[in-house]
JSON list of C-alpha atoms in Angstrom, two decimals:
[
{"chain": "A", "resi": 111, "resn": "MET", "atom": "CA", "xyz": [9.25, 3.28, -8.56]},
{"chain": "A", "resi": 112, "resn": "SER", "atom": "CA", "xyz": [11.65, 4.96, -11.57]},
{"chain": "A", "resi": 113, "resn": "TYR", "atom": "CA", "xyz": [13.07, 8.09, -11.51]},
{"chain": "A", "resi": 114, "resn": "ILE", "atom": "CA", "xyz": [13.63, 10.91, -13.69]},
{"chain": "A", "resi": 115, "resn": "LYS", "atom": "CA", "xyz": [16.86, 13.91, -14.42]},
{"chain": "A", "resi": 116, "resn": "ALA", "atom": "CA", "xyz": [15.94, 17.21, -13.09]},
{"chain": "A", "resi": 117, "resn": "ASN", "atom": "CA", "xyz": [18.20, 18.44, -16.03]},
{"chain": "A", "resi": 118, "resn": "ASP", "atom": "CA", "xyz": [15.51, 17.39, -18.87]},
{"chain": "A", "resi": 119, "resn": "VAL", "atom": "CA", "xyz": [11.84, 18.49, -17.01]},
{"chain": "A", "resi": 120, "resn": "LEU", "atom": "CA", "xyz": [13.14, 21.97, -15.24]},
{"chain": "A", "resi": 121, "resn": "PRO", "atom": "CA", "xyz": [13.90, 25.05, -16.00]},
{"chain": "A", "resi": 122, "resn": "GLN", "atom": "CA", "xyz": [18.09, 26.78, -15.67]},
{"chain": "A", "resi": 123, "resn": "GLU", "atom": "CA", "xyz": [17.18, 29.11, -12.67]},
{"chain": "A", "resi": 124, "resn": "ILE", "atom": "CA", "xyz": [14.59, 26.86, -10.46]},
{"chain": "A", "resi": 125, "resn": "LEU", "atom": "CA", "xyz": [17.57, 24.24, -10.99]},
{"chain": "A", "resi": 126, "resn": "GLU", "atom": "CA", "xyz": [20.09, 26.00, -9.46]},
{"chain": "A", "resi": 127, "resn": "VAL", "atom": "CA", "xyz": [17.80, 26.33, -6.56]},
{"chain": "A", "resi": 128, "resn": "ILE", "atom": "CA", "xyz": [17.60, 23.10, -5.45]},
{"chain": "A", "resi": 129, "resn": "GLN", "atom": "CA", "xyz": [21.36, 22.56, -6.12]},
{"chain": "A", "resi": 130, "resn": "LYS", "atom": "CA", "xyz": [21.46, 25.18, -3.37]},
{"chain": "A", "resi": 131, "resn": "TYR", "atom": "CA", "xyz": [20.05, 22.64, -0.44]},
{"chain": "A", "resi": 132, "resn": "VAL", "atom": "CA", "xyz": [20.75, 19.00, -2.45]},
{"chain": "A", "resi": 133, "resn": "ASP", "atom": "CA", "xyz": [23.11, 19.29, -4.83]},
{"chain": "A", "resi": 134, "resn": "GLY", "atom": "CA", "xyz": [24.46, 15.33, -6.01]},
{"chain": "A", "resi": 135, "resn": "GLU", "atom": "CA", "xyz": [21.68, 13.73, -3.94]},
{"chain": "A", "resi": 136, "resn": "TYR", "atom": "CA", "xyz": [18.14, 11.85, -4.63]},
{"chain": "A", "resi": 137, "resn": "LEU", "atom": "CA", "xyz": [15.41, 14.08, -3.98]},
{"chain": "A", "resi": 138, "resn": "TYR", "atom": "CA", "xyz": [12.11, 12.67, -3.58]},
{"chain": "A", "resi": 139, "resn": "ILE", "atom": "CA", "xyz": [9.36, 14.77, -4.34]},
{"chain": "A", "resi": 140, "resn": "PRO", "atom": "CA", "xyz": [5.56, 13.96, -3.63]},
{"chain": "A", "resi": 141, "resn": "ARG", "atom": "CA", "xyz": [2.48, 13.62, -5.40]},
{"chain": "A", "resi": 142, "resn": "LYS", "atom": "CA", "xyz": [-0.09, 16.59, -4.70]},
{"chain": "A", "resi": 143, "resn": "GLU", "atom": "CA", "xyz": [-3.17, 15.88, -2.59]},
{"chain": "A", "resi": 144, "resn": "CYS", "atom": "CA", "xyz": [-5.14, 16.08, -5.13]},
{"chain": "A", "resi": 145, "resn": "ASN", "atom": "CA", "xyz": [-3.45, 13.18, -7.39]},
{"chain": "A", "resi": 146, "resn": "LYS", "atom": "CA", "xyz": [-1.99, 10.69, -5.03]},
{"chain": "A", "resi": 147, "resn": "LYS", "atom": "CA", "xyz": [-3.80, 7.19, -5.44]},
{"chain": "A", "resi": 148, "resn": "PHE", "atom": "CA", "xyz": [-5.07, 5.14, -2.93]},
{"chain": "A", "resi": 149, "resn": "TRP", "atom": "CA", "xyz": [-3.04, 2.12, -1.74]},
{"chain": "A", "resi": 150, "resn": "GLY", "atom": "CA", "xyz": [-4.38, -1.01, -4.64]},
{"chain": "A", "resi": 151, "resn": "GLU", "atom": "CA", "xyz": [-5.36, 1.40, -6.52]},
{"chain": "A", "resi": 152, "resn": "ASN", "atom": "CA", "xyz": [-4.01, 0.13, -9.56]},
{"chain": "A", "resi": 153, "resn": "THR", "atom": "CA", "xyz": [-3.66, -3.32, -9.02]},
{"chain": "A", "resi": 154, "resn": "ALA", "atom": "CA", "xyz": [-6.15, -6.50, -8.56]},
{"chain": "A", "resi": 155, "resn": "ILE", "atom": "CA", "xyz": [-4.57, -7.42, -4.57]},
{"chain": "A", "resi": 156, "resn": "ARG", "atom": "CA", "xyz": [-7.45, -4.78, -2.96]},
{"chain": "A", "resi": 157, "resn": "ASN", "atom": "CA", "xyz": [-9.82, -7.67, -4.27]},
{"chain": "A", "resi": 158, "resn": "GLU", "atom": "CA", "xyz": [-7.80, -10.17, -4.35]},
{"chain": "A", "resi": 159, "resn": "ASN", "atom": "CA", "xyz": [-8.33, -9.16, -0.43]},
{"chain": "A", "resi": 160, "resn": "LYS", "atom": "CA", "xyz": [-11.30, -8.96, -0.22]},
{"chain": "A", "resi": 161, "resn": "ILE", "atom": "CA", "xyz": [-12.39, -11.71, -1.30]},
{"chain": "A", "resi": 162, "resn": "ARG", "atom": "CA", "xyz": [-9.76, -12.93, 1.12]},
{"chain": "A", "resi": 163, "resn": "ASN", "atom": "CA", "xyz": [-10.65, -11.58, 3.54]},
{"chain": "A", "resi": 164, "resn": "ARG", "atom": "CA", "xyz": [-14.58, -12.80, 3.07]},
{"chain": "A", "resi": 165, "resn": "ASN", "atom": "CA", "xyz": [-13.02, -16.42, 2.77]},
{"chain": "A", "resi": 166, "resn": "ILE", "atom": "CA", "xyz": [-11.50, -16.68, 5.83]},
{"chain": "A", "resi": 167, "resn": "TYR", "atom": "CA", "xyz": [-15.03, -15.10, 8.15]},
{"chain": "A", "resi": 168, "resn": "GLU", "atom": "CA", "xyz": [-16.77, -17.46, 6.31]},
{"chain": "A", "resi": 169, "resn": "ASP", "atom": "CA", "xyz": [-14.67, -21.08, 7.35]},
{"chain": "A", "resi": 170, "resn": "TYR", "atom": "CA", "xyz": [-14.64, -19.12, 11.11]},
{"chain": "A", "resi": 171, "resn": "LYS", "atom": "CA", "xyz": [-18.51, -19.32, 10.93]},
{"chain": "A", "resi": 172, "resn": "SER", "atom": "CA", "xyz": [-17.96, -22.87, 9.78]},
{"chain": "A", "resi": 173, "resn": "GLY", "atom": "CA", "xyz": [-16.95, -23.36, 13.10]},
{"chain": "A", "resi": 174, "resn": "THR", "atom": "CA", "xyz": [-12.74, -23.66, 11.95]},
{"chain": "A", "resi": 175, "resn": "CYS", "atom": "CA", "xyz": [-10.28, -22.89, 14.31]},
{"chain": "A", "resi": 176, "resn": "ILE", "atom": "CA", "xyz": [-8.00, -19.56, 14.24]},
{"chain": "A", "resi": 177, "resn": "LYS", "atom": "CA", "xyz": [-5.31, -21.11, 14.65]},
{"chain": "A", "resi": 178, "resn": "THR", "atom": "CA", "xyz": [-6.44, -23.44, 11.38]},
{"chain": "A", "resi": 179, "resn": "ILE", "atom": "CA", "xyz": [-6.91, -20.81, 9.56]},
{"chain": "A", "resi": 180, "resn": "ALA", "atom": "CA", "xyz": [-3.52, -19.13, 10.19]},
{"chain": "A", "resi": 181, "resn": "THR", "atom": "CA", "xyz": [-1.99, -22.03, 8.72]},
{"chain": "A", "resi": 182, "resn": "ASP", "atom": "CA", "xyz": [-4.45, -21.74, 5.85]},
{"chain": "A", "resi": 183, "resn": "TYR", "atom": "CA", "xyz": [-3.86, -18.60, 4.96]},
{"chain": "A", "resi": 184, "resn": "TYR", "atom": "CA", "xyz": [-0.42, -17.98, 5.99]},
{"chain": "A", "resi": 185, "resn": "LEU", "atom": "CA", "xyz": [-1.17, -15.07, 8.99]},
{"chain": "A", "resi": 186, "resn": "SER", "atom": "CA", "xyz": [-0.81, -15.21, 12.34]},
{"chain": "A", "resi": 187, "resn": "GLU", "atom": "CA", "xyz": [-3.26, -15.26, 14.19]},
{"chain": "A", "resi": 188, "resn": "LYS", "atom": "CA", "xyz": [-3.73, -11.94, 15.69]},
{"chain": "A", "resi": 189, "resn": "SER", "atom": "CA", "xyz": [-4.15, -11.07, 11.63]},
{"chain": "A", "resi": 190, "resn": "ILE", "atom": "CA", "xyz": [-7.15, -13.55, 11.42]},
{"chain": "A", "resi": 191, "resn": "GLN", "atom": "CA", "xyz": [-8.78, -11.66, 14.58]},
{"chain": "A", "resi": 192, "resn": "ARG", "atom": "CA", "xyz": [-8.41, -8.20, 13.33]},
{"chain": "A", "resi": 193, "resn": "ILE", "atom": "CA", "xyz": [-10.03, -10.33, 9.43]},
{"chain": "A", "resi": 194, "resn": "ILE", "atom": "CA", "xyz": [-13.16, -11.35, 11.21]},
{"chain": "A", "resi": 195, "resn": "SER", "atom": "CA", "xyz": [-13.68, -9.03, 14.02]},
{"chain": "A", "resi": 196, "resn": "GLU", "atom": "CA", "xyz": [-12.91, -6.69, 10.88]},
{"chain": "A", "resi": 197, "resn": "MET", "atom": "CA", "xyz": [-15.90, -8.75, 9.08]},
{"chain": "A", "resi": 198, "resn": "LYS", "atom": "CA", "xyz": [-18.36, -8.45, 11.93]},
{"chain": "A", "resi": 199, "resn": "LYS", "atom": "CA", "xyz": [-18.74, -4.41, 11.70]}
]
């Protein structure tokens, strides 16, 4: 995440009030609730995980053991069990 200089975007009076609390420190200003984005919204990772999870479930249904699936997908056995449980729903 990059940052912008407060001097460039805030009026001087607001900057002076903020400096009373955090003079010279980094300050994170969260997004407004209406502007928040869901995890993976800007990338394809969400869809890639859905496809991966579907493949894991298909492997499980075809008889592959959880330990082998975990090794194949570089995940823990617990993660594979969680994915299978979610896919069964």
